[in-house]
Short mmCIF file of C-alpha atoms in Angstrom, two decimals:
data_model
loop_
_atom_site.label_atom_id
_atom_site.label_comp_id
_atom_site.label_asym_id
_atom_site.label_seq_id
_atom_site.Cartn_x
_atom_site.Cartn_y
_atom_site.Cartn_z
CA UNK A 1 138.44 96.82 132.21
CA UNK A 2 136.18 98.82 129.87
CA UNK A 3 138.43 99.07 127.01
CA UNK A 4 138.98 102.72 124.92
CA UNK A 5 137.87 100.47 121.96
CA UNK A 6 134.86 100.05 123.61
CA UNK A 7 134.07 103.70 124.09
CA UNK A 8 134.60 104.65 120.45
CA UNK A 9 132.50 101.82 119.67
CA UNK A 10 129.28 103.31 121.37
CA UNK A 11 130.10 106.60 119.99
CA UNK A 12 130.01 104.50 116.51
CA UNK A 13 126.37 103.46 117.40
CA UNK A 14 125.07 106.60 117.71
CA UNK A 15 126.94 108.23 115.00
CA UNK A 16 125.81 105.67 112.53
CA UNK A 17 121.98 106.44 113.56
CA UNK A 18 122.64 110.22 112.92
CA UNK A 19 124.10 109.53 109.91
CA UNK A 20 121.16 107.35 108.71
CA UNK A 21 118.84 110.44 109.66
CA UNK A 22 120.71 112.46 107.08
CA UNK A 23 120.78 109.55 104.69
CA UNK A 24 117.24 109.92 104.80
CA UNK A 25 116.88 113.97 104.80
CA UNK A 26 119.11 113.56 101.67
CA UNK A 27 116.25 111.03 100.39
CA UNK A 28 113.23 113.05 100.90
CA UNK A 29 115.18 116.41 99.60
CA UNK A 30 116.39 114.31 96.46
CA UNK A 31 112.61 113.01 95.90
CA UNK A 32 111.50 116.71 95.53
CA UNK A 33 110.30 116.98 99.25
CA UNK A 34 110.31 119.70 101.33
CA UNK A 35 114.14 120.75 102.69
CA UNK A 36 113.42 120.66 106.71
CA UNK A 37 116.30 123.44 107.57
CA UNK A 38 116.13 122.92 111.04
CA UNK A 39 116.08 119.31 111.19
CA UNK A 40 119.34 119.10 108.90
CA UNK A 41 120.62 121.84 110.92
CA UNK A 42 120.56 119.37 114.41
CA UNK A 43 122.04 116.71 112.21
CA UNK A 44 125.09 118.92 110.73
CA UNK A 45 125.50 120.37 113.92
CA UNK A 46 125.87 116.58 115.00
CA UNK A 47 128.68 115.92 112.72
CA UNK A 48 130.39 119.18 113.47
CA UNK A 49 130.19 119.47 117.49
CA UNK A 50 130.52 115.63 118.13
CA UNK A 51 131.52 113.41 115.03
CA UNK A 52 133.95 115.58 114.48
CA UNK A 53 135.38 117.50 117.27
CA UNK A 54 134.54 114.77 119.86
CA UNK A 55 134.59 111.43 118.37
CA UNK A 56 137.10 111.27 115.48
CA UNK A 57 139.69 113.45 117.88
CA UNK A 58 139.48 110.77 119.87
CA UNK A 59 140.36 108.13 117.47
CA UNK A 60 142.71 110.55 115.91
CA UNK A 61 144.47 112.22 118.37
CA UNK A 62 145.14 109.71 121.12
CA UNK A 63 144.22 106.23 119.33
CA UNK A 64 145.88 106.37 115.92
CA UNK A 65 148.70 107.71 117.08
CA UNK A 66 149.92 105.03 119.21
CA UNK A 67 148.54 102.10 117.10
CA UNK A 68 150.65 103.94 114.00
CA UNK A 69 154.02 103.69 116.18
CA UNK A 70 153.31 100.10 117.80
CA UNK A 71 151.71 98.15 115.03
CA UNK A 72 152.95 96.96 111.45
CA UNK A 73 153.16 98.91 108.13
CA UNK A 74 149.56 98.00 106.89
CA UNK A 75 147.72 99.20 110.35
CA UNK A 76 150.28 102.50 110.00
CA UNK A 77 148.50 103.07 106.40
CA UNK A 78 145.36 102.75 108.06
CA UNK A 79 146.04 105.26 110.22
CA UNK A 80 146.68 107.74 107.13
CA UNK A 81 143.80 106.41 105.45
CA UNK A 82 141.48 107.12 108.20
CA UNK A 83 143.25 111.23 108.58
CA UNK A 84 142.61 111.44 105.02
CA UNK A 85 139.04 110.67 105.16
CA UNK A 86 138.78 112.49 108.33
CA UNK A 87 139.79 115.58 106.05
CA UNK A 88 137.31 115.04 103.09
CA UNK A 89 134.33 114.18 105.66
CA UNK A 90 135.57 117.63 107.52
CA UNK A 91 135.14 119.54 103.92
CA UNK A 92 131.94 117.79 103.02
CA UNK A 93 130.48 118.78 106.04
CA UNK A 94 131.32 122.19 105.20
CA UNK A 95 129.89 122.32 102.49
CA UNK A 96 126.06 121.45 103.46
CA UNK A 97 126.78 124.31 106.02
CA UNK A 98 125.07 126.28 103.23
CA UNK A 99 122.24 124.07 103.21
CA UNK A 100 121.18 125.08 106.82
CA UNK A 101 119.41 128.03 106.60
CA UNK A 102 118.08 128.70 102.47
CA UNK A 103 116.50 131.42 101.97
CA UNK A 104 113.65 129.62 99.61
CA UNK A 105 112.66 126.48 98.27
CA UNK A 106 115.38 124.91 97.08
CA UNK A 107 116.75 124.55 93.14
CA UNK A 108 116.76 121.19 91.37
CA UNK A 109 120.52 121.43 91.30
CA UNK A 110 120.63 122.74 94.80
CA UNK A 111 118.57 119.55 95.91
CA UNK A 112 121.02 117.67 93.73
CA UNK A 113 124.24 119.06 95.02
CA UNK A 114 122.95 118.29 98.39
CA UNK A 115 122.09 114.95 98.14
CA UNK A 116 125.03 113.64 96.52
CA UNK A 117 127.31 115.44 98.92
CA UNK A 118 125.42 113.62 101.81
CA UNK A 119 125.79 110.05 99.89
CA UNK A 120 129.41 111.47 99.68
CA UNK A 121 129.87 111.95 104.03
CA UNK A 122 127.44 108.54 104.17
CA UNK A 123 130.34 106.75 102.14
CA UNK A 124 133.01 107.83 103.86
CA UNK A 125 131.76 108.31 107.35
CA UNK A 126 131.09 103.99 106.60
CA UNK A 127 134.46 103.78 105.57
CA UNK A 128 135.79 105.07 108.07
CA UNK A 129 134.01 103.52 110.59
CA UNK A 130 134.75 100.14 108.63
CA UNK A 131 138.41 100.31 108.65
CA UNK A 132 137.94 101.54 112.35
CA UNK A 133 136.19 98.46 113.56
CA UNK A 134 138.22 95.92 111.31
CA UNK A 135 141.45 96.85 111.86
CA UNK A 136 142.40 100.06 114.03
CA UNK A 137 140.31 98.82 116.75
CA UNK A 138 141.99 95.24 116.48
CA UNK A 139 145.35 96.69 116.08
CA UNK A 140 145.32 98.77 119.18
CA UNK A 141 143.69 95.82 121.30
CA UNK A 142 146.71 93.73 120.01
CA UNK A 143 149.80 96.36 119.88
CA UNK A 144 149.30 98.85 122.31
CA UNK A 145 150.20 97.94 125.96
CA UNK A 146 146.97 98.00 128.45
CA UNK A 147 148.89 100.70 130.57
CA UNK A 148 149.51 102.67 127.92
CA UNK A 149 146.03 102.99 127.46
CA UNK A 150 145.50 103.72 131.03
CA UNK A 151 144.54 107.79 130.96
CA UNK A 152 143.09 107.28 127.36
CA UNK A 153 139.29 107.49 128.96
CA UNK A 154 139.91 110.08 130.98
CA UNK A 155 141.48 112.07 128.04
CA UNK A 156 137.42 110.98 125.88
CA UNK A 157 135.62 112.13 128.87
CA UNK A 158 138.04 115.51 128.92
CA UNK A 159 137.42 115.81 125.28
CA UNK A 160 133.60 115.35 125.46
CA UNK A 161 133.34 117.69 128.17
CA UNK A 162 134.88 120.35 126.32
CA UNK A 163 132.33 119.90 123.75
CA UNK A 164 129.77 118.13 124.09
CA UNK A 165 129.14 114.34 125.01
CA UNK A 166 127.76 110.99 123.45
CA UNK A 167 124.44 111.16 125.37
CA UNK A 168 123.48 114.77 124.67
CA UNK A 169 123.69 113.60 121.20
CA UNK A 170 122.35 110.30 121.59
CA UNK A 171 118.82 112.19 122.88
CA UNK A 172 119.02 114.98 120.19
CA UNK A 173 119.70 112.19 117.45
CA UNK A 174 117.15 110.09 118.91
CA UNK A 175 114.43 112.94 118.51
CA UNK A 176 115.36 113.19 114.87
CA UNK A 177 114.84 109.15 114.38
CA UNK A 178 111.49 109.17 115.69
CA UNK A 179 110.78 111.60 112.46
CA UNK A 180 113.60 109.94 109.65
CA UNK A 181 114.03 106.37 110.50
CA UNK A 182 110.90 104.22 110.63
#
């Protein structure tokens, strides 16, 4: 049986890659290099229309849920960890929204407050998907009951087509690697 785990676990593959292509738009802006607008706009649309209204509803809407009632105090903290970060990664976001479009080159403390608001997402986007991996993940495999989990991919595949799926974003974030990651 493919396992939901399993599913949010590819979606953690590619988000990690997009995240590594803003990690290094962040870099190049935060050297002095030209801010490439439309690139960062694909990669914060990326966060917005998948990481975050695809992917982490998935974890947080139909996984956490049902780990935080079937599994022990420590994985229920988890769970609030994870919603809390889900929050400040949400706000973060929004805020480079005002990176997407400048209307000129960029100020040294515009190029600043950018690039330590992406190391800010990087961080928690890698804690999240830490705790995820280490312990949510684990605790559902362990707590919640196989048939309980029954509908849960059909619910991802729901959610993704509502939006917007993994491998739309898997090409668009793959395009962006061939210029960021080498």
């Amino acid at each position: 049986m493919h396992r939901p785990t399993d599913n949010l676990r590819a979606d953690h593959v590619v988000a990690a890659r997009g995240v590594r292509v803003l990690a290094a738009i962040a870099g190049q802006v935060r050297s002095g290099g030209e801010f490439p607008a439309a690139d960062c706009a694909c990669v914060l649309r990326f966060l917005r229309e998948w990481v975050l209204a695809v992917h982490m509803r998935k974890e947080d809407e139909i996984l956490a849920p049902a780990v935080a009632m079937r599994a022990d105090e420590e994985d229920a903290a988890i769970v609030g960890e994870l919603m809390r970060l889900h929050e400040e990664i949400r706000e973060l976001t929004h805020y480079l929204v005002l990176f997407w479009e400048p209307t000129g080159e960029l100020t040294d403390d515009e190029r600043a407050g950018f690039a330590e608001t992406v190391t800010a997402i990087v961080a928690r986007l890698a804690r999240r998907q830490d705790l995820e991996e280490n312990m949510l993940f684990p605790a559902c495999d362990a707590c919640v009951p196989a048939d309980d989990q029954l509908d849960w991919l059909a619910q991802f595949a729901q959610l993704e087509s509502q939006r917007s799926s993994r491998e739309f974003w898997a090409g668009q974030v793959d395009l962006l690697a061939t210029t960021w990651l080498k």
